[in-house]
């Protein structure tokens, strides 16, 4: 099938598919350049047999469309079998073929193969069509390149002419340092190349930031101010904003608008080219022609090249002027400030400003300084006396003559400085002011209003006669700098008297405030340095953006580690508390909570020293109110929690102690009486037995009864003693522990404890295995209480091995926690029930018939008082082990502590 048109290809394949049995509809989807799946063809069988008709639609143009289109209508879904067959290119999927059946069925293998092979054939044809399109496109590009090559060769031949013109205009510009002269020479070169043209050149005024008319060769009859204003508003704005050349047929343009414009009466064609220098637009060149001249691309390119040369020259002139102007202004201002600071008398200040102005502007210049002060007018000018040039200043009590006063009244309301190069031709002044200027022989002037902020202080007026060079923009710039210095000098002189009166008061207040500020800064500094609260900020991505020093010390991590982009903020929170902390974080970020206070969690530490933190969090926002993250302030309440726990235990033990003392008092007194009576009865029974020994030998029955009675009394005495021991242990457990620390060796205390149980070990046939590290240092402990711990643990181990066994006693450095000693006491008895292993250190918990359950509980209290820990574990083979950790460096060395 040789089909080059895509729509014909789609239609052909869909017709073949619709001829297959049970096929109701077929659709072809392809990916466009934006990777969007587009429906390019669809077909369906309509009607009933034998009048089935095929409806086919193709939309291949949608693949190249830039806007989204959807030709499919949304319909209620109908349940049917649909097969999606991918259309594949060499290494990618270019689309899908969807085949809808008219009923639900499970097709045979051959039936599905037909669909699959149809998809393969359609993919191959699509690839062939695309390759044909690419070949056509490449041929078209080859033809375009050939045309471009021909055009380039033609343009190369005209480069010599352009190069000559651009070189000529560049030479003319560089020959003249004066800006206006360089513009006139540039216009002469352009007129030579583009004949019968009238020109306007607009340049950028760096002071105002606007483009102004700098040069023109048009007569006033051709371009009046109204026409110039229209050109500036319409065409100058367009060429500056577009920053590219424009060409207008004025006749046709105004005819289309239905207007009769004065500009179209004189000129037929308007061409405007921007004056560019790098990325800046320095102005524009306008060519106005009386006839319709054909301007081709070469002409426009030549004119643009000339304009670019002029633009760079204009920028260089601006830079030169700016440097020179800044240098002069800086020197003037420096000298003026020195002059002003000599005296702060107002009249002397005004006189010095006028003299400096006359000195800078030259010999043929007069300077008038009008001010709203006691010296309303000062005039400074150069005079020659005895062959020497000097500046003479005159102070007037009022503004005279009246003509000069009218000139002052005209310029003082102005908001901007005024430069008039020729009074007779200027349209910026009225006819009356022009007349006054002629009478005062003023040909050129610069008027600058003196102001500080929005307050007007006077007027600075520079004037020159007809025989002198007119003022230019550089003079205006200098005058503005002089006016700024004069304004500040006048204001300073006015404020000088008031400042003297306030100086002592302000100095006193400044001293007081400085002392207060210094005290506050010192207090704030101490508060920040001594603050132990953690402060941090977390962004919306759960990453730290700031942590203070307390946070670093508490976590054991540096600021760089915490603020790393791969470090989650909740990683320092214990796993069981993360859910709670993250819950409040989300609430704050979602603006569901303005503040969360008193969040308690366990903060992890690299050294294993966990801390309990009470946290307050609140949102961190930017200027627009957008939440950037969360700020948090946390207080370490670990010590508070520990003290609360110890206080609770102490109260419980105090109550238990009071109860135990009362019980002991109520039990021991009767026990004492019972024990004393038992002893007397036992003694009497023994004496009676000895006195009646011959009779007893005769009567075996009576003798047997008396022996039984004696054993009963003996058991009764032992029971009373056991009961008294229980009461004693109860009192020992509930009384307050008083620790007396001293330097001791753990292995010696263990040896002394084993010596105490030597007989019990021997009687129970127990073998003792010892493993001591004899290089262990001395540690600060209470030897008696630690010995009590070892006695209680070893006693339980011996009782667990009533039929013999092995008792292992080991001591050495802890491998898991540095800075601790590890003591292990093991037996191979019955072991501990796993369900009871967490209960054996609780008070009164015991598995023995005669035990009190206080031995291991007391051992736990003693170890905890030494800032250690104790726990139990079952051995892998048989028996159990008690582990005891004691710190090497006690924080309570050589002092007594009550717990």
PDB file of C-alpha atoms in Angstrom, residues 274-545:
ATOM      1  CA  UNK A 274      17.771  53.750  16.860  1.00  0.00           C
ATOM      2  CA  UNK A 275      21.204  54.922  18.034  1.00  0.00           C
ATOM      3  CA  UNK A 276      22.486  51.854  19.854  1.00  0.00           C
ATOM      4  CA  UNK A 277      25.548  51.271  21.966  1.00  0.00           C
ATOM      5  CA  UNK A 278      25.784  47.690  23.237  1.00  0.00           C
ATOM      6  CA  UNK A 279      22.392  47.072  24.859  1.00  0.00           C
ATOM      7  CA  UNK A 280      21.495  50.733  25.479  1.00  0.00           C
ATOM      8  CA  UNK A 281      19.491  52.957  23.101  1.00  0.00           C
ATOM      9  CA  UNK A 282      21.136  56.373  23.100  1.00  0.00           C
ATOM     10  CA  UNK A 283      18.639  58.058  20.758  1.00  0.00           C
ATOM     11  CA  UNK A 284      17.287  57.905  17.221  1.00  0.00           C
ATOM     12  CA  UNK A 285      17.976  59.297  13.720  1.00  0.00           C
ATOM     13  CA  UNK A 286      14.988  60.409  11.580  1.00  0.00           C
ATOM     14  CA  UNK A 287      15.198  60.782   7.774  1.00  0.00           C
ATOM     15  CA  UNK A 288      12.335  62.691   6.165  1.00  0.00           C
ATOM     16  CA  UNK A 289      12.092  62.488   2.332  1.00  0.00           C
ATOM     17  CA  UNK A 290       9.971  64.560   0.007  1.00  0.00           C
ATOM     18  CA  UNK A 291       9.704  61.686  -2.493  1.00  0.00           C
ATOM     19  CA  UNK A 292       9.085  57.958  -2.254  1.00  0.00           C
ATOM     20  CA  UNK A 293      12.607  56.573  -2.262  1.00  0.00           C
ATOM     21  CA  UNK A 294      13.093  52.801  -2.447  1.00  0.00           C
ATOM     22  CA  UNK A 295      14.964  51.746   0.696  1.00  0.00           C
ATOM     23  CA  UNK A 296      16.071  48.144   0.458  1.00  0.00           C
ATOM     24  CA  UNK A 297      17.678  45.967   3.147  1.00  0.00           C
ATOM     25  CA  UNK A 298      21.169  47.113   2.232  1.00  0.00           C
ATOM     26  CA  UNK A 299      20.210  50.757   2.668  1.00  0.00           C
ATOM     27  CA  UNK A 300      18.582  50.069   6.010  1.00  0.00           C
ATOM     28  CA  UNK A 301      21.577  48.030   7.168  1.00  0.00           C
ATOM     29  CA  UNK A 302      23.941  50.841   6.107  1.00  0.00           C
ATOM     30  CA  UNK A 303      21.871  53.420   7.960  1.00  0.00           C
ATOM     31  CA  UNK A 304      21.738  51.165  11.048  1.00  0.00           C
ATOM     32  CA  UNK A 305      25.522  50.761  10.967  1.00  0.00           C
ATOM     33  CA  UNK A 306      25.989  54.517  10.843  1.00  0.00           C
ATOM     34  CA  UNK A 307      23.511  54.949  13.657  1.00  0.00           C
ATOM     35  CA  UNK A 308      25.357  52.384  15.799  1.00  0.00           C
ATOM     36  CA  UNK A 309      28.636  54.257  15.264  1.00  0.00           C
ATOM     37  CA  UNK A 310      26.885  57.474  16.303  1.00  0.00           C
ATOM     38  CA  UNK A 311      25.354  55.712  19.300  1.00  0.00           C
ATOM     39  CA  UNK A 312      28.749  54.516  20.518  1.00  0.00           C
ATOM     40  CA  UNK A 313      30.182  57.998  19.929  1.00  0.00           C
ATOM     41  CA  UNK A 314      27.315  59.567  21.873  1.00  0.00           C
ATOM     42  CA  UNK A 315      27.871  57.187  24.757  1.00  0.00           C
ATOM     43  CA  UNK A 316      31.622  57.955  24.736  1.00  0.00           C
ATOM     44  CA  UNK A 317      30.877  61.683  24.750  1.00  0.00           C
ATOM     45  CA  UNK A 318      28.484  61.169  27.634  1.00  0.00           C
ATOM     46  CA  UNK A 319      31.115  59.253  29.563  1.00  0.00           C
ATOM     47  CA  UNK A 320      33.715  61.906  28.850  1.00  0.00           C
ATOM     48  CA  UNK A 321      31.400  64.670  29.931  1.00  0.00           C
ATOM     49  CA  UNK A 322      30.339  62.798  33.009  1.00  0.00           C
ATOM     50  CA  UNK A 323      33.925  62.193  34.080  1.00  0.00           C
ATOM     51  CA  UNK A 324      34.898  65.797  33.490  1.00  0.00           C
ATOM     52  CA  UNK A 325      31.768  67.067  35.127  1.00  0.00           C
ATOM     53  CA  UNK A 326      32.120  64.826  38.146  1.00  0.00           C
ATOM     54  CA  UNK A 327      35.738  65.851  38.537  1.00  0.00           C
ATOM     55  CA  UNK A 328      34.883  69.556  38.439  1.00  0.00           C
ATOM     56  CA  UNK A 329      31.876  69.122  40.679  1.00  0.00           C
ATOM     57  CA  UNK A 330      33.853  67.131  43.219  1.00  0.00           C
ATOM     58  CA  UNK A 331      36.606  69.742  43.301  1.00  0.00           C
ATOM     59  CA  UNK A 332      34.111  72.561  43.552  1.00  0.00           C
ATOM     60  CA  UNK A 333      32.059  70.918  46.267  1.00  0.00           C
ATOM     61  CA  UNK A 334      35.173  70.089  48.250  1.00  0.00           C
ATOM     62  CA  UNK A 335      36.384  73.690  48.115  1.00  0.00           C
ATOM     63  CA  UNK A 336      32.896  75.002  48.779  1.00  0.00           C
ATOM     64  CA  UNK A 337      32.452  72.846  51.870  1.00  0.00           C
ATOM     65  CA  UNK A 338      35.781  74.080  53.194  1.00  0.00           C
ATOM     66  CA  UNK A 339      34.687  77.645  52.498  1.00  0.00           C
ATOM     67  CA  UNK A 340      31.269  77.141  54.092  1.00  0.00           C
ATOM     68  CA  UNK A 341      32.720  75.584  57.235  1.00  0.00           C
ATOM     69  CA  UNK A 342      34.970  78.566  57.908  1.00  0.00           C
ATOM     70  CA  UNK A 343      32.001  80.633  59.039  1.00  0.00           C
ATOM     71  CA  UNK A 344      28.359  79.765  59.494  1.00  0.00           C
ATOM     72  CA  UNK A 345      27.183  83.363  59.141  1.00  0.00           C
ATOM     73  CA  UNK A 346      24.307  83.385  56.675  1.00  0.00           C
ATOM     74  CA  UNK A 347      25.424  86.420  54.632  1.00  0.00           C
ATOM     75  CA  UNK A 348      29.002  85.194  54.395  1.00  0.00           C
ATOM     76  CA  UNK A 349      27.752  81.793  53.299  1.00  0.00           C
ATOM     77  CA  UNK A 350      25.581  83.284  50.548  1.00  0.00           C
ATOM     78  CA  UNK A 351      28.426  85.481  49.365  1.00  0.00           C
ATOM     79  CA  UNK A 352      30.861  82.546  49.210  1.00  0.00           C
ATOM     80  CA  UNK A 353      28.350  80.481  47.167  1.00  0.00           C
ATOM     81  CA  UNK A 354      27.950  83.293  44.621  1.00  0.00           C
ATOM     82  CA  UNK A 355      31.708  83.802  44.405  1.00  0.00           C
ATOM     83  CA  UNK A 356      32.331  80.097  43.857  1.00  0.00           C
ATOM     84  CA  UNK A 357      29.728  80.070  41.098  1.00  0.00           C
ATOM     85  CA  UNK A 358      31.341  83.017  39.337  1.00  0.00           C
ATOM     86  CA  UNK A 359      34.777  81.460  39.750  1.00  0.00           C
ATOM     87  CA  UNK A 360      33.735  78.216  38.094  1.00  0.00           C
ATOM     88  CA  UNK A 361      31.581  79.530  35.245  1.00  0.00           C
ATOM     89  CA  UNK A 362      34.225  81.972  33.963  1.00  0.00           C
ATOM     90  CA  UNK A 363      35.095  85.608  33.501  1.00  0.00           C
ATOM     91  CA  UNK A 364      32.220  86.543  31.228  1.00  0.00           C
ATOM     92  CA  UNK A 365      29.494  85.304  33.531  1.00  0.00           C
ATOM     93  CA  UNK A 366      27.398  86.948  36.237  1.00  0.00           C
ATOM     94  CA  UNK A 367      25.801  85.027  39.068  1.00  0.00           C
ATOM     95  CA  UNK A 368      22.680  86.168  40.929  1.00  0.00           C
ATOM     96  CA  UNK A 369      21.736  84.460  44.176  1.00  0.00           C
ATOM     97  CA  UNK A 370      18.174  85.161  45.338  1.00  0.00           C
ATOM     98  CA  UNK A 371      17.214  83.975  48.827  1.00  0.00           C
ATOM     99  CA  UNK A 372      14.299  84.274  51.230  1.00  0.00           C
ATOM    100  CA  UNK A 373      16.573  85.648  53.969  1.00  0.00           C
ATOM    101  CA  UNK A 374      17.996  88.911  55.253  1.00  0.00           C
ATOM    102  CA  UNK A 375      20.137  89.060  52.110  1.00  0.00           C
ATOM    103  CA  UNK A 376      17.559  88.732  49.307  1.00  0.00           C
ATOM    104  CA  UNK A 377      20.036  89.310  46.443  1.00  0.00           C
ATOM    105  CA  UNK A 378      23.762  88.812  45.942  1.00  0.00           C
ATOM    106  CA  UNK A 379      25.527  89.434  42.632  1.00  0.00           C
ATOM    107  CA  UNK A 380      29.006  88.088  41.849  1.00  0.00           C
ATOM    108  CA  UNK A 381      30.996  88.859  38.722  1.00  0.00           C
ATOM    109  CA  UNK A 382      34.566  89.096  37.440  1.00  0.00           C
ATOM    110  CA  UNK A 383      36.172  92.540  37.347  1.00  0.00           C
ATOM    111  CA  UNK A 384      39.614  93.688  36.191  1.00  0.00           C
ATOM    112  CA  UNK A 385      41.496  96.130  38.368  1.00  0.00           C
ATOM    113  CA  UNK A 386      45.103  97.139  37.958  1.00  0.00           C
ATOM    114  CA  UNK A 387      45.544  94.389  35.399  1.00  0.00           C
ATOM    115  CA  UNK A 388      44.348  91.678  37.795  1.00  0.00           C
ATOM    116  CA  UNK A 389      41.177  89.629  37.536  1.00  0.00           C
ATOM    117  CA  UNK A 390      39.130  89.343  40.710  1.00  0.00           C
ATOM    118  CA  UNK A 391      35.607  88.462  41.786  1.00  0.00           C
ATOM    119  CA  UNK A 392      33.475  91.230  43.150  1.00  0.00           C
ATOM    120  CA  UNK A 393      30.317  90.513  45.145  1.00  0.00           C
ATOM    121  CA  UNK A 394      27.546  92.952  45.947  1.00  0.00           C
ATOM    122  CA  UNK A 395      24.808  92.448  48.527  1.00  0.00           C
ATOM    123  CA  UNK A 396      21.419  94.123  48.036  1.00  0.00           C
ATOM    124  CA  UNK A 397      18.777  94.641  50.716  1.00  0.00           C
ATOM    125  CA  UNK A 398      16.089  94.186  48.096  1.00  0.00           C
ATOM    126  CA  UNK A 399      15.820  92.821  44.581  1.00  0.00           C
ATOM    127  CA  UNK A 400      16.538  95.559  42.070  1.00  0.00           C
ATOM    128  CA  UNK A 401      15.840  96.488  39.355  1.00  0.00           C
ATOM    129  CA  UNK A 402      12.169  95.578  39.017  1.00  0.00           C
ATOM    130  CA  UNK A 403      12.860  93.703  35.758  1.00  0.00           C
ATOM    131  CA  UNK A 404      15.194  91.350  37.636  1.00  0.00           C
ATOM    132  CA  UNK A 405      12.523  90.871  40.297  1.00  0.00           C
ATOM    133  CA  UNK A 406       9.991  89.850  37.617  1.00  0.00           C
ATOM    134  CA  UNK A 407      12.485  87.352  36.221  1.00  0.00           C
ATOM    135  CA  UNK A 408      12.893  85.918  39.741  1.00  0.00           C
ATOM    136  CA  UNK A 409       9.110  85.652  40.195  1.00  0.00           C
ATOM    137  CA  UNK A 410       8.832  83.832  36.868  1.00  0.00           C
ATOM    138  CA  UNK A 411      11.445  81.141  37.621  1.00  0.00           C
ATOM    139  CA  UNK A 412      10.928  80.538  41.365  1.00  0.00           C
ATOM    140  CA  UNK A 413       7.680  78.505  40.902  1.00  0.00           C
ATOM    141  CA  UNK A 414       9.453  76.075  38.524  1.00  0.00           C
ATOM    142  CA  UNK A 415       9.958  72.540  39.790  1.00  0.00           C
ATOM    143  CA  UNK A 416      12.869  71.850  37.438  1.00  0.00           C
ATOM    144  CA  UNK A 417      16.024  73.661  36.416  1.00  0.00           C
ATOM    145  CA  UNK A 418      15.800  75.739  33.238  1.00  0.00           C
ATOM    146  CA  UNK A 419      18.492  76.038  30.552  1.00  0.00           C
ATOM    147  CA  UNK A 420      17.987  78.662  27.826  1.00  0.00           C
ATOM    148  CA  UNK A 421      20.759  78.869  25.254  1.00  0.00           C
ATOM    149  CA  UNK A 422      19.134  81.701  23.286  1.00  0.00           C
ATOM    150  CA  UNK A 423      16.577  83.917  24.990  1.00  0.00           C
ATOM    151  CA  UNK A 424      15.307  85.371  21.694  1.00  0.00           C
ATOM    152  CA  UNK A 425      14.388  81.938  20.243  1.00  0.00           C
ATOM    153  CA  UNK A 426      13.246  80.165  23.373  1.00  0.00           C
ATOM    154  CA  UNK A 427       9.608  79.196  23.762  1.00  0.00           C
ATOM    155  CA  UNK A 428      10.045  78.345  27.466  1.00  0.00           C
ATOM    156  CA  UNK A 429       9.659  81.971  28.577  1.00  0.00           C
ATOM    157  CA  UNK A 430       6.944  84.502  27.956  1.00  0.00           C
ATOM    158  CA  UNK A 431       7.258  87.524  25.670  1.00  0.00           C
ATOM    159  CA  UNK A 432       7.390  89.784  28.736  1.00  0.00           C
ATOM    160  CA  UNK A 433      10.306  87.924  30.336  1.00  0.00           C
ATOM    161  CA  UNK A 434      12.065  87.833  26.969  1.00  0.00           C
ATOM    162  CA  UNK A 435      11.715  91.616  26.786  1.00  0.00           C
ATOM    163  CA  UNK A 436      13.144  92.037  30.302  1.00  0.00           C
ATOM    164  CA  UNK A 437      16.103  89.815  29.419  1.00  0.00           C
ATOM    165  CA  UNK A 438      16.898  91.907  26.342  1.00  0.00           C
ATOM    166  CA  UNK A 439      16.863  95.105  28.389  1.00  0.00           C
ATOM    167  CA  UNK A 440      19.244  93.487  30.928  1.00  0.00           C
ATOM    168  CA  UNK A 441      21.434  92.228  28.048  1.00  0.00           C
ATOM    169  CA  UNK A 442      20.806  88.598  28.973  1.00  0.00           C
ATOM    170  CA  UNK A 443      21.318  86.323  25.974  1.00  0.00           C
ATOM    171  CA  UNK A 444      21.671  82.924  27.708  1.00  0.00           C
ATOM    172  CA  UNK A 445      20.740  81.868  31.251  1.00  0.00           C
ATOM    173  CA  UNK A 446      20.508  78.970  33.697  1.00  0.00           C
ATOM    174  CA  UNK A 447      17.886  79.191  36.457  1.00  0.00           C
ATOM    175  CA  UNK A 448      18.000  76.678  39.333  1.00  0.00           C
ATOM    176  CA  UNK A 449      15.642  76.711  42.307  1.00  0.00           C
ATOM    177  CA  UNK A 450      17.333  76.234  45.682  1.00  0.00           C
ATOM    178  CA  UNK A 451      15.462  73.722  47.798  1.00  0.00           C
ATOM    179  CA  UNK A 452      15.967  71.386  50.724  1.00  0.00           C
ATOM    180  CA  UNK A 453      13.553  68.496  50.557  1.00  0.00           C
ATOM    181  CA  UNK A 454      10.372  70.227  49.310  1.00  0.00           C
ATOM    182  CA  UNK A 455      11.136  73.598  50.878  1.00  0.00           C
ATOM    183  CA  UNK A 456      12.231  76.355  48.469  1.00  0.00           C
ATOM    184  CA  UNK A 457      15.001  78.628  49.744  1.00  0.00           C
ATOM    185  CA  UNK A 458      15.737  80.821  46.744  1.00  0.00           C
ATOM    186  CA  UNK A 459      17.012  80.928  43.139  1.00  0.00           C
ATOM    187  CA  UNK A 460      20.466  80.672  41.580  1.00  0.00           C
ATOM    188  CA  UNK A 461      20.671  82.498  38.243  1.00  0.00           C
ATOM    189  CA  UNK A 462      23.604  82.381  35.787  1.00  0.00           C
ATOM    190  CA  UNK A 463      23.497  84.911  32.906  1.00  0.00           C
ATOM    191  CA  UNK A 464      25.636  85.608  29.833  1.00  0.00           C
ATOM    192  CA  UNK A 465      25.511  88.399  27.240  1.00  0.00           C
ATOM    193  CA  UNK A 466      25.203  88.072  23.483  1.00  0.00           C
ATOM    194  CA  UNK A 467      28.957  88.260  22.850  1.00  0.00           C
ATOM    195  CA  UNK A 468      29.622  85.235  25.083  1.00  0.00           C
ATOM    196  CA  UNK A 469      29.231  81.529  24.492  1.00  0.00           C
ATOM    197  CA  UNK A 470      25.772  80.269  25.497  1.00  0.00           C
ATOM    198  CA  UNK A 471      25.330  77.903  28.421  1.00  0.00           C
ATOM    199  CA  UNK A 472      25.141  74.174  27.683  1.00  0.00           C
ATOM    200  CA  UNK A 473      24.020  71.084  29.552  1.00  0.00           C
ATOM    201  CA  UNK A 474      27.343  70.774  31.346  1.00  0.00           C
ATOM    202  CA  UNK A 475      26.854  74.229  32.838  1.00  0.00           C
ATOM    203  CA  UNK A 476      23.372  73.197  33.879  1.00  0.00           C
ATOM    204  CA  UNK A 477      24.702  70.071  35.613  1.00  0.00           C
ATOM    205  CA  UNK A 478      27.319  72.089  37.474  1.00  0.00           C
ATOM    206  CA  UNK A 479      24.766  74.689  38.445  1.00  0.00           C
ATOM    207  CA  UNK A 480      22.548  72.021  39.949  1.00  0.00           C
ATOM    208  CA  UNK A 481      25.486  70.738  42.017  1.00  0.00           C
ATOM    209  CA  UNK A 482      26.231  74.299  43.117  1.00  0.00           C
ATOM    210  CA  UNK A 483      22.569  74.786  44.004  1.00  0.00           C
ATOM    211  CA  UNK A 484      22.564  71.657  46.138  1.00  0.00           C
ATOM    212  CA  UNK A 485      25.629  72.878  48.038  1.00  0.00           C
ATOM    213  CA  UNK A 486      24.128  76.367  48.390  1.00  0.00           C
ATOM    214  CA  UNK A 487      20.812  74.926  49.661  1.00  0.00           C
ATOM    215  CA  UNK A 488      22.535  72.905  52.328  1.00  0.00           C
ATOM    216  CA  UNK A 489      24.743  75.838  53.298  1.00  0.00           C
ATOM    217  CA  UNK A 490      21.740  78.137  53.742  1.00  0.00           C
ATOM    218  CA  UNK A 491      19.835  75.544  55.741  1.00  0.00           C
ATOM    219  CA  UNK A 492      22.890  74.814  57.886  1.00  0.00           C
ATOM    220  CA  UNK A 493      23.397  78.499  58.598  1.00  0.00           C
ATOM    221  CA  UNK A 494      19.767  78.811  59.654  1.00  0.00           C
ATOM    222  CA  UNK A 495      19.994  75.810  61.912  1.00  0.00           C
ATOM    223  CA  UNK A 496      23.344  76.797  63.409  1.00  0.00           C
ATOM    224  CA  UNK A 497      21.924  79.060  66.117  1.00  0.00           C
ATOM    225  CA  UNK A 498      19.281  76.575  67.156  1.00  0.00           C
ATOM    226  CA  UNK A 499      21.834  73.801  67.249  1.00  0.00           C
ATOM    227  CA  UNK A 500      24.043  75.778  69.627  1.00  0.00           C
ATOM    228  CA  UNK A 501      21.161  76.196  72.049  1.00  0.00           C
ATOM    229  CA  UNK A 502      20.263  72.522  71.898  1.00  0.00           C
ATOM    230  CA  UNK A 503      23.789  71.139  71.898  1.00  0.00           C
ATOM    231  CA  UNK A 504      24.197  70.875  75.685  1.00  0.00           C
ATOM    232  CA  UNK A 505      20.764  69.372  76.149  1.00  0.00           C
ATOM    233  CA  UNK A 506      21.243  66.894  73.300  1.00  0.00           C
ATOM    234  CA  UNK A 507      24.708  65.963  74.523  1.00  0.00           C
ATOM    235  CA  UNK A 508      23.305  65.151  77.934  1.00  0.00           C
ATOM    236  CA  UNK A 509      20.454  63.124  76.464  1.00  0.00           C
ATOM    237  CA  UNK A 510      22.792  61.314  74.079  1.00  0.00           C
ATOM    238  CA  UNK A 511      25.062  60.412  76.971  1.00  0.00           C
ATOM    239  CA  UNK A 512      22.138  59.069  78.982  1.00  0.00           C
ATOM    240  CA  UNK A 513      20.721  57.116  76.053  1.00  0.00           C
ATOM    241  CA  UNK A 514      24.143  55.763  75.114  1.00  0.00           C
ATOM    242  CA  UNK A 515      24.614  54.492  78.663  1.00  0.00           C
ATOM    243  CA  UNK A 516      21.179  52.868  78.622  1.00  0.00           C
ATOM    244  CA  UNK A 517      21.794  51.306  75.219  1.00  0.00           C
ATOM    245  CA  UNK A 518      25.170  50.011  76.345  1.00  0.00           C
ATOM    246  CA  UNK A 519      23.614  48.499  79.460  1.00  0.00           C
ATOM    247  CA  UNK A 520      20.808  46.911  77.426  1.00  0.00           C
ATOM    248  CA  UNK A 521      23.281  45.533  74.889  1.00  0.00           C
ATOM    249  CA  UNK A 522      25.445  44.101  77.644  1.00  0.00           C
ATOM    250  CA  UNK A 523      22.429  42.576  79.346  1.00  0.00           C
ATOM    251  CA  UNK A 524      21.150  41.153  76.061  1.00  0.00           C
ATOM    252  CA  UNK A 525      24.598  39.790  75.247  1.00  0.00           C
ATOM    253  CA  UNK A 526      24.834  38.038  78.623  1.00  0.00           C
ATOM    254  CA  UNK A 527      21.312  36.708  78.238  1.00  0.00           C
ATOM    255  CA  UNK A 528      22.069  35.277  74.792  1.00  0.00           C
ATOM    256  CA  UNK A 529      25.422  33.822  75.851  1.00  0.00           C
ATOM    257  CA  UNK A 530      23.983  32.173  78.986  1.00  0.00           C
ATOM    258  CA  UNK A 531      20.758  30.992  77.409  1.00  0.00           C
ATOM    259  CA  UNK A 532      20.365  27.227  77.487  1.00  0.00           C
ATOM    260  CA  UNK A 533      17.124  26.991  75.521  1.00  0.00           C
ATOM    261  CA  UNK A 534      17.355  25.438  72.072  1.00  0.00           C
ATOM    262  CA  UNK A 535      16.230  27.632  69.170  1.00  0.00           C
ATOM    263  CA  UNK A 536      15.763  26.386  65.604  1.00  0.00           C
ATOM    264  CA  UNK A 537      13.913  27.014  62.350  1.00  0.00           C
ATOM    265  CA  UNK A 538      12.603  24.289  60.036  1.00  0.00           C
ATOM    266  CA  UNK A 539      11.388  24.917  56.459  1.00  0.00           C
ATOM    267  CA  UNK A 540       8.417  23.312  54.718  1.00  0.00           C
ATOM    268  CA  UNK A 541      10.675  20.494  53.462  1.00  0.00           C
ATOM    269  CA  UNK A 542      11.413  19.339  57.038  1.00  0.00           C
ATOM    270  CA  UNK A 543      14.996  20.631  56.936  1.00  0.00           C
ATOM    271  CA  UNK A 544      16.787  22.815  59.484  1.00  0.00           C
ATOM    272  CA  UNK A 545      17.694  26.305  58.239  1.00  0.00           C
TER     273      UNK A 545
END
